[in-house]
Short mmCIF file of C-alpha atoms in Angstrom, two decimals:
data_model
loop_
_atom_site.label_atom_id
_atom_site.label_comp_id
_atom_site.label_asym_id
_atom_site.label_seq_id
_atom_site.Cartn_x
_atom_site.Cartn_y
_atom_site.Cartn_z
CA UNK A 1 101.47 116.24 205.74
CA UNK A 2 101.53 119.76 204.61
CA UNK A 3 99.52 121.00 201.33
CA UNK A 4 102.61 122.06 199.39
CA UNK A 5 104.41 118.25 199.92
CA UNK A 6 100.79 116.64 198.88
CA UNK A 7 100.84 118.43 195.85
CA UNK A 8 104.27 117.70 194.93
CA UNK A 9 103.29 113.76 195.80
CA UNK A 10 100.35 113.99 193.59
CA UNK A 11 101.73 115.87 190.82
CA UNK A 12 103.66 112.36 189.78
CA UNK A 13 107.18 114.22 190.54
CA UNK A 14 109.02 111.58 188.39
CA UNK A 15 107.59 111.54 185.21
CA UNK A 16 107.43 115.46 185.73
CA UNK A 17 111.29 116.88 186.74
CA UNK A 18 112.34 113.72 183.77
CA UNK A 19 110.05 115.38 180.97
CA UNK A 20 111.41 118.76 181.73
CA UNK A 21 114.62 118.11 182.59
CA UNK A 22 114.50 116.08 178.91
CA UNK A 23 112.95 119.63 177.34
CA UNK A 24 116.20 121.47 179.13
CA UNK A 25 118.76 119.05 177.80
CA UNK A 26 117.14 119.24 174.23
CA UNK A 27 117.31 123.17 175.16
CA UNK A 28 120.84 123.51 175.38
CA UNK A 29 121.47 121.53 172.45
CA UNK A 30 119.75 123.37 170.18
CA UNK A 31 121.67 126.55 171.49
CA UNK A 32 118.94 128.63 173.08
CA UNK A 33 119.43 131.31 174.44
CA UNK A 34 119.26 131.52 177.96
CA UNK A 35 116.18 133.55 178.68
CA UNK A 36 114.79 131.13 176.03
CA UNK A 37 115.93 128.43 177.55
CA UNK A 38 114.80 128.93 180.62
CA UNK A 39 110.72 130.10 179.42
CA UNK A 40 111.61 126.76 177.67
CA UNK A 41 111.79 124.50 180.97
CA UNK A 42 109.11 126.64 182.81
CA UNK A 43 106.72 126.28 180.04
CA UNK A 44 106.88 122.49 180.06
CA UNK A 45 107.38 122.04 183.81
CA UNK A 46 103.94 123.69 184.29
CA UNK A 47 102.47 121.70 181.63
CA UNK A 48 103.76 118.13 183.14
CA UNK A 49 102.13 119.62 186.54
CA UNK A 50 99.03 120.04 184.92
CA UNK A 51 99.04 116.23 183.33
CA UNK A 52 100.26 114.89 186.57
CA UNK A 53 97.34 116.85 189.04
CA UNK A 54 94.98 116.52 186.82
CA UNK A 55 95.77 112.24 186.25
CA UNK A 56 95.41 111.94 190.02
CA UNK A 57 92.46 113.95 190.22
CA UNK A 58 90.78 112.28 187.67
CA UNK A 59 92.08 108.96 189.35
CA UNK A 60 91.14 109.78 192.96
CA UNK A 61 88.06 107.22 193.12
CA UNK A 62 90.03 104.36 191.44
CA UNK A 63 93.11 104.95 193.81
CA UNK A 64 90.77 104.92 197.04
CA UNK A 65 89.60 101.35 195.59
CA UNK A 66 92.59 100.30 194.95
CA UNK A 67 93.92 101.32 198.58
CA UNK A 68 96.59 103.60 196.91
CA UNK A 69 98.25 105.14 200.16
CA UNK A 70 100.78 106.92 198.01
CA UNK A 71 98.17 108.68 196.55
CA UNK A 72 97.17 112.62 198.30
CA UNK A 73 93.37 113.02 197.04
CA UNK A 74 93.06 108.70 197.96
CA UNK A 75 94.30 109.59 201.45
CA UNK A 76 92.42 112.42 202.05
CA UNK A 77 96.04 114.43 202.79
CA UNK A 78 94.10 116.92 199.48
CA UNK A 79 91.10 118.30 198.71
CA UNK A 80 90.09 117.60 195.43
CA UNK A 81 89.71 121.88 194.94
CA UNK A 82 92.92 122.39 196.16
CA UNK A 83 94.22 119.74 193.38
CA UNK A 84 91.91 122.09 190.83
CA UNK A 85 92.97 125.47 191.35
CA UNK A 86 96.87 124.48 190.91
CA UNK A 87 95.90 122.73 187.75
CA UNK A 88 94.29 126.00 186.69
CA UNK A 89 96.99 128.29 188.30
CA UNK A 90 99.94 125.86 186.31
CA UNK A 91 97.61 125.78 183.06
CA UNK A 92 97.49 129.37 183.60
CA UNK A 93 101.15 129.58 183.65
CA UNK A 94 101.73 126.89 180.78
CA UNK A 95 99.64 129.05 178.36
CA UNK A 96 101.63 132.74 179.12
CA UNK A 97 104.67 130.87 178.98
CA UNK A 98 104.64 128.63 176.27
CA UNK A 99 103.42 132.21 174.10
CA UNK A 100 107.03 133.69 175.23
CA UNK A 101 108.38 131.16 173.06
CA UNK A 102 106.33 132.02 170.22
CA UNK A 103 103.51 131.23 168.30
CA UNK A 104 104.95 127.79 166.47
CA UNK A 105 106.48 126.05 169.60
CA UNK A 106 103.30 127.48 171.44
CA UNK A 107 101.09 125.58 169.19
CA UNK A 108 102.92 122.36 169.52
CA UNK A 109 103.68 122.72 173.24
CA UNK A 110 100.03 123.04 173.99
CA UNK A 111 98.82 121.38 172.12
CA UNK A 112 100.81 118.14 171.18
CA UNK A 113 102.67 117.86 174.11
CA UNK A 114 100.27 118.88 177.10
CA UNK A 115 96.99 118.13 174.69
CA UNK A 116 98.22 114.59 174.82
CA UNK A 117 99.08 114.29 178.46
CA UNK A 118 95.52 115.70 178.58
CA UNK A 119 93.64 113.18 175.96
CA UNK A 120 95.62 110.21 178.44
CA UNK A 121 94.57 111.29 181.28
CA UNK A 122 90.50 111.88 179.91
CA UNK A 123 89.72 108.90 177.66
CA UNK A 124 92.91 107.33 175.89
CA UNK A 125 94.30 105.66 178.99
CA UNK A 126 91.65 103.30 178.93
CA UNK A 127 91.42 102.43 175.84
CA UNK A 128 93.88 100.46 172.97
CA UNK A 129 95.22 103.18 171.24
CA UNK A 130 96.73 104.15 174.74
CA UNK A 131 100.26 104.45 173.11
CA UNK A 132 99.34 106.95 170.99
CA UNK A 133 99.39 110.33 172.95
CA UNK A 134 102.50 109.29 174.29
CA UNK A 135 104.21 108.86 170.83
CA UNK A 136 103.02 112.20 169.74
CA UNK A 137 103.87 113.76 172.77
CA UNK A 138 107.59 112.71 173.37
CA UNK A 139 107.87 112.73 169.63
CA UNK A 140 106.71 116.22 169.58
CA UNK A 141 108.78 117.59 172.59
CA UNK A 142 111.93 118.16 170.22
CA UNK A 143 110.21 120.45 168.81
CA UNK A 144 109.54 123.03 171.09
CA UNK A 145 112.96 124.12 171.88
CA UNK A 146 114.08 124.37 167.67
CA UNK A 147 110.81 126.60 167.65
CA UNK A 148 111.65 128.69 170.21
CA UNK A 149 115.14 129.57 168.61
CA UNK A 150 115.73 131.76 166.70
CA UNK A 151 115.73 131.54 164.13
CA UNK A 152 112.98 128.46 164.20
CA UNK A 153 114.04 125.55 162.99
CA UNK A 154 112.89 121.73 162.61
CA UNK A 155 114.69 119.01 164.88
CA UNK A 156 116.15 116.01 162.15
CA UNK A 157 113.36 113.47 161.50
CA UNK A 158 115.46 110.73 163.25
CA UNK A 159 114.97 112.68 166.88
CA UNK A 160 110.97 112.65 165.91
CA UNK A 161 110.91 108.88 165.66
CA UNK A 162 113.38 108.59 168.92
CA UNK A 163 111.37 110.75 170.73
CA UNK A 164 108.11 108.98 169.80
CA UNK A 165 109.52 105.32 170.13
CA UNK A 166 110.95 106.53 174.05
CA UNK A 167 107.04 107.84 174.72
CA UNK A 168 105.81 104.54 173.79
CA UNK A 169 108.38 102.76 175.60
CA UNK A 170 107.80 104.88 178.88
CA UNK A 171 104.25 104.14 178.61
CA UNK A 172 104.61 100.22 178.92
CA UNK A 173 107.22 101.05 181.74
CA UNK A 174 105.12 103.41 183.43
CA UNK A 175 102.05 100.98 183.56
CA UNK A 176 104.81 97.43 184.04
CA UNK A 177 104.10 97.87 188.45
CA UNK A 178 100.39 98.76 188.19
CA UNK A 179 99.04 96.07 185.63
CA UNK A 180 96.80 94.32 188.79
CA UNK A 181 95.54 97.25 190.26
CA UNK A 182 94.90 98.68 186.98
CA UNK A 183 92.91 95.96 185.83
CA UNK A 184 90.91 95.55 189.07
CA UNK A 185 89.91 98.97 188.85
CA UNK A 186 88.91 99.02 185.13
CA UNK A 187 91.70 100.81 183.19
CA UNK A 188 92.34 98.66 180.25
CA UNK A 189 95.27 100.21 177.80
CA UNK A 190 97.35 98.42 175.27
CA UNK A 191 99.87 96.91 177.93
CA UNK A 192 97.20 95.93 180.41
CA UNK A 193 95.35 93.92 177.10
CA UNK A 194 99.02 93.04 176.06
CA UNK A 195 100.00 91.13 179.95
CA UNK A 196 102.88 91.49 181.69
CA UNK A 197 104.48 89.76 179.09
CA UNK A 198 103.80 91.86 175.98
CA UNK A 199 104.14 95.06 177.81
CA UNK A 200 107.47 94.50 178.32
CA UNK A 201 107.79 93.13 174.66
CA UNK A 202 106.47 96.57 173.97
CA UNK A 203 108.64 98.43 175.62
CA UNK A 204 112.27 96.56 174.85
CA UNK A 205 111.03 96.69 171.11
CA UNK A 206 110.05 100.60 171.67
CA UNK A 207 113.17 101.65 173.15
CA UNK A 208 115.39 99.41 171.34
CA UNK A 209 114.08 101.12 168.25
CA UNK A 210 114.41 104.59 169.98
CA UNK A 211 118.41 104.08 170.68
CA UNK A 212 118.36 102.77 166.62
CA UNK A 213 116.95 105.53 165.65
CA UNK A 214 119.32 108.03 167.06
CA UNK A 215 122.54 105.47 166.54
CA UNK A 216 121.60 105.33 162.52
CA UNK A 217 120.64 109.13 162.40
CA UNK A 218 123.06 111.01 164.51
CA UNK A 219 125.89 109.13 165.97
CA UNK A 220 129.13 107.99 163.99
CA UNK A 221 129.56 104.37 163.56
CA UNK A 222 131.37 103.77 166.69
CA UNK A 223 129.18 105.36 168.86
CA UNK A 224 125.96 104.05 166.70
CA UNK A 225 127.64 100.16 167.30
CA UNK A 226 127.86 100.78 171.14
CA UNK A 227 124.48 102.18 172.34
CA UNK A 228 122.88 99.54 169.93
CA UNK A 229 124.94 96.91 171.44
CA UNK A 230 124.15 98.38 175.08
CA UNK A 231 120.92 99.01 174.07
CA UNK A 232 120.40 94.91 172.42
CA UNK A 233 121.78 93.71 176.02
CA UNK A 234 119.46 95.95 178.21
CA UNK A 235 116.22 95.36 175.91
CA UNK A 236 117.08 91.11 176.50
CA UNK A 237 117.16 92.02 179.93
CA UNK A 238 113.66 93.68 179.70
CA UNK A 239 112.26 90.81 178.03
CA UNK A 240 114.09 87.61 180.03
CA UNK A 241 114.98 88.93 183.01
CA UNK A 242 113.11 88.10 186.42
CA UNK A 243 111.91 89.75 189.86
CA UNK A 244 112.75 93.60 189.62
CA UNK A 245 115.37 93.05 186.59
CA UNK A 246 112.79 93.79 183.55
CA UNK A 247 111.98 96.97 185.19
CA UNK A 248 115.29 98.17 186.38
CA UNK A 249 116.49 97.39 182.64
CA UNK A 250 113.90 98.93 180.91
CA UNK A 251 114.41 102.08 182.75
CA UNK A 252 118.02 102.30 182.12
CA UNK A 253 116.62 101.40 178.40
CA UNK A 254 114.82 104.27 178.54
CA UNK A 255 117.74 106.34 179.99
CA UNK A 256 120.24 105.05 176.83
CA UNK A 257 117.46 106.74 174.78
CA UNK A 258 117.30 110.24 176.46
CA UNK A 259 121.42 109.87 176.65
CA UNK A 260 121.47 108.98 172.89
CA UNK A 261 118.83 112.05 172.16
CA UNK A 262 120.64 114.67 173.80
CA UNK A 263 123.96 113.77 172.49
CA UNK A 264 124.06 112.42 168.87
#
């Protein structure tokens, strides 16, 4: 395995291209301008890498117990100091960037958005407030791209709350396939204390709120009644389903929400 396809392994590509393909989307609809637009999805792109390298890194000895093959620095396919000099060289990059955009979206770029990825990945994760950095972070994301226009403006409070109830939903998604392995190896968050059970209570309530949010706030009636209806359906899915079902529904759950977001 070559260096360059371990690091995009370890870098959690998922969670990564979504988040910043989420901060282009909110982008365009605020009407950036291209230039802008595009500093936009660099800045957070190298701020997901950072969260996603430095999660693995920190990880590395709890993946080797846990016989995580998928995992570079578990494998021994990285070098931990190769995984440290492109967090530094991306954190590097996230910094410069995110100023391009301006003091105001710099601020909560770096600090809300990556600062929480950050707090996760050091101490929150394991602990029962580990919800929280995701709600600020996904609730803060709208915000960089109003920022960065110009002029600056505030996103409507409804896409704070939608934002914020997705982050908390992804979280209990996110963790839904790793409960056992998390819990042999320590990591104790909110879902993991919840069970399998109330994690995905957690995230079908979450999300379900998420698609309310934006349905009441920004979507005529008609549109409001169908992605609550879709999003009542998927959320009983999440929380009666069997086998793979729960997942695959809260996923597409999550996907009404960043549909909804982008397009009330």
């Amino acid at each position: 395995m070559s260096t360059l396809v371990a690091l995009v392994r370890a870098c959690h590509p998922g969670p990564t291209v979504v988040v910043t393909a989420l901060a282009a989307g909110l982008g365009g609809r605020a009407g950036l301008e291209p230039l802008t637009l595009a500093l936009v999805v660099a800045a957070v792109f190298c701020g997901q890498l950072t969260i996603g390298w430095g999660n693995d890194l920190l990880d590395a000895g709890r993946d080797r117990a846990a016989g995580r093959a998928d995992k570079p620095l578990a494998d021994g396919a990285l070098s931990p100091a190769v995984v440290a000099t492109a967090i530094a060289v991306a954190g590097v990059g996230t910094l410069v960037l995110s100023m391009l955009l301006g003091l105001p979206a710099a601020v909560v770029h770096v600090v809300l958005v990556v600062g929480s990825g950050w707090a996760y990945d050091l101490v929150l994760k394991r602990t029962l407030v580990s919800f929280v950095p995701y709600a600020i972070a996904f609730g803060a994301l709208p915000t960089v791209p109003t920022l960065a226009a110009t002029p600056p403006t505030l996103p409507p409070l409804w896409m704070l709350w939608a934002g914020a109830l997705l982050g908390v939903g992804a979280h209990a998604v996110n963790v839904l396939p790793d409960l056992a392995d998390d819990a042999a190896t320590g990591v104790r968050g909110l879902p993991h204390a919840l069970g399998e059970r109330g994690a995905r209570l957690l995230a079908a309530v979450s999300l379900f709120g998420g698609c309310l949010a934006a349905a009441v706030g920004g979507m005529t009636p008609a549109a409001g009644l169908v992605v609550g209806l879709l999003g009542a359906a998927l959320s009983a899915l999440t929380l009666f389903g069997s086998g793979r079902t729960p997942f695959r529904a809260a996923m597409a759950l999550a996907a009404l929400v960043v549909l909804a977001l982008l397009t009330a």
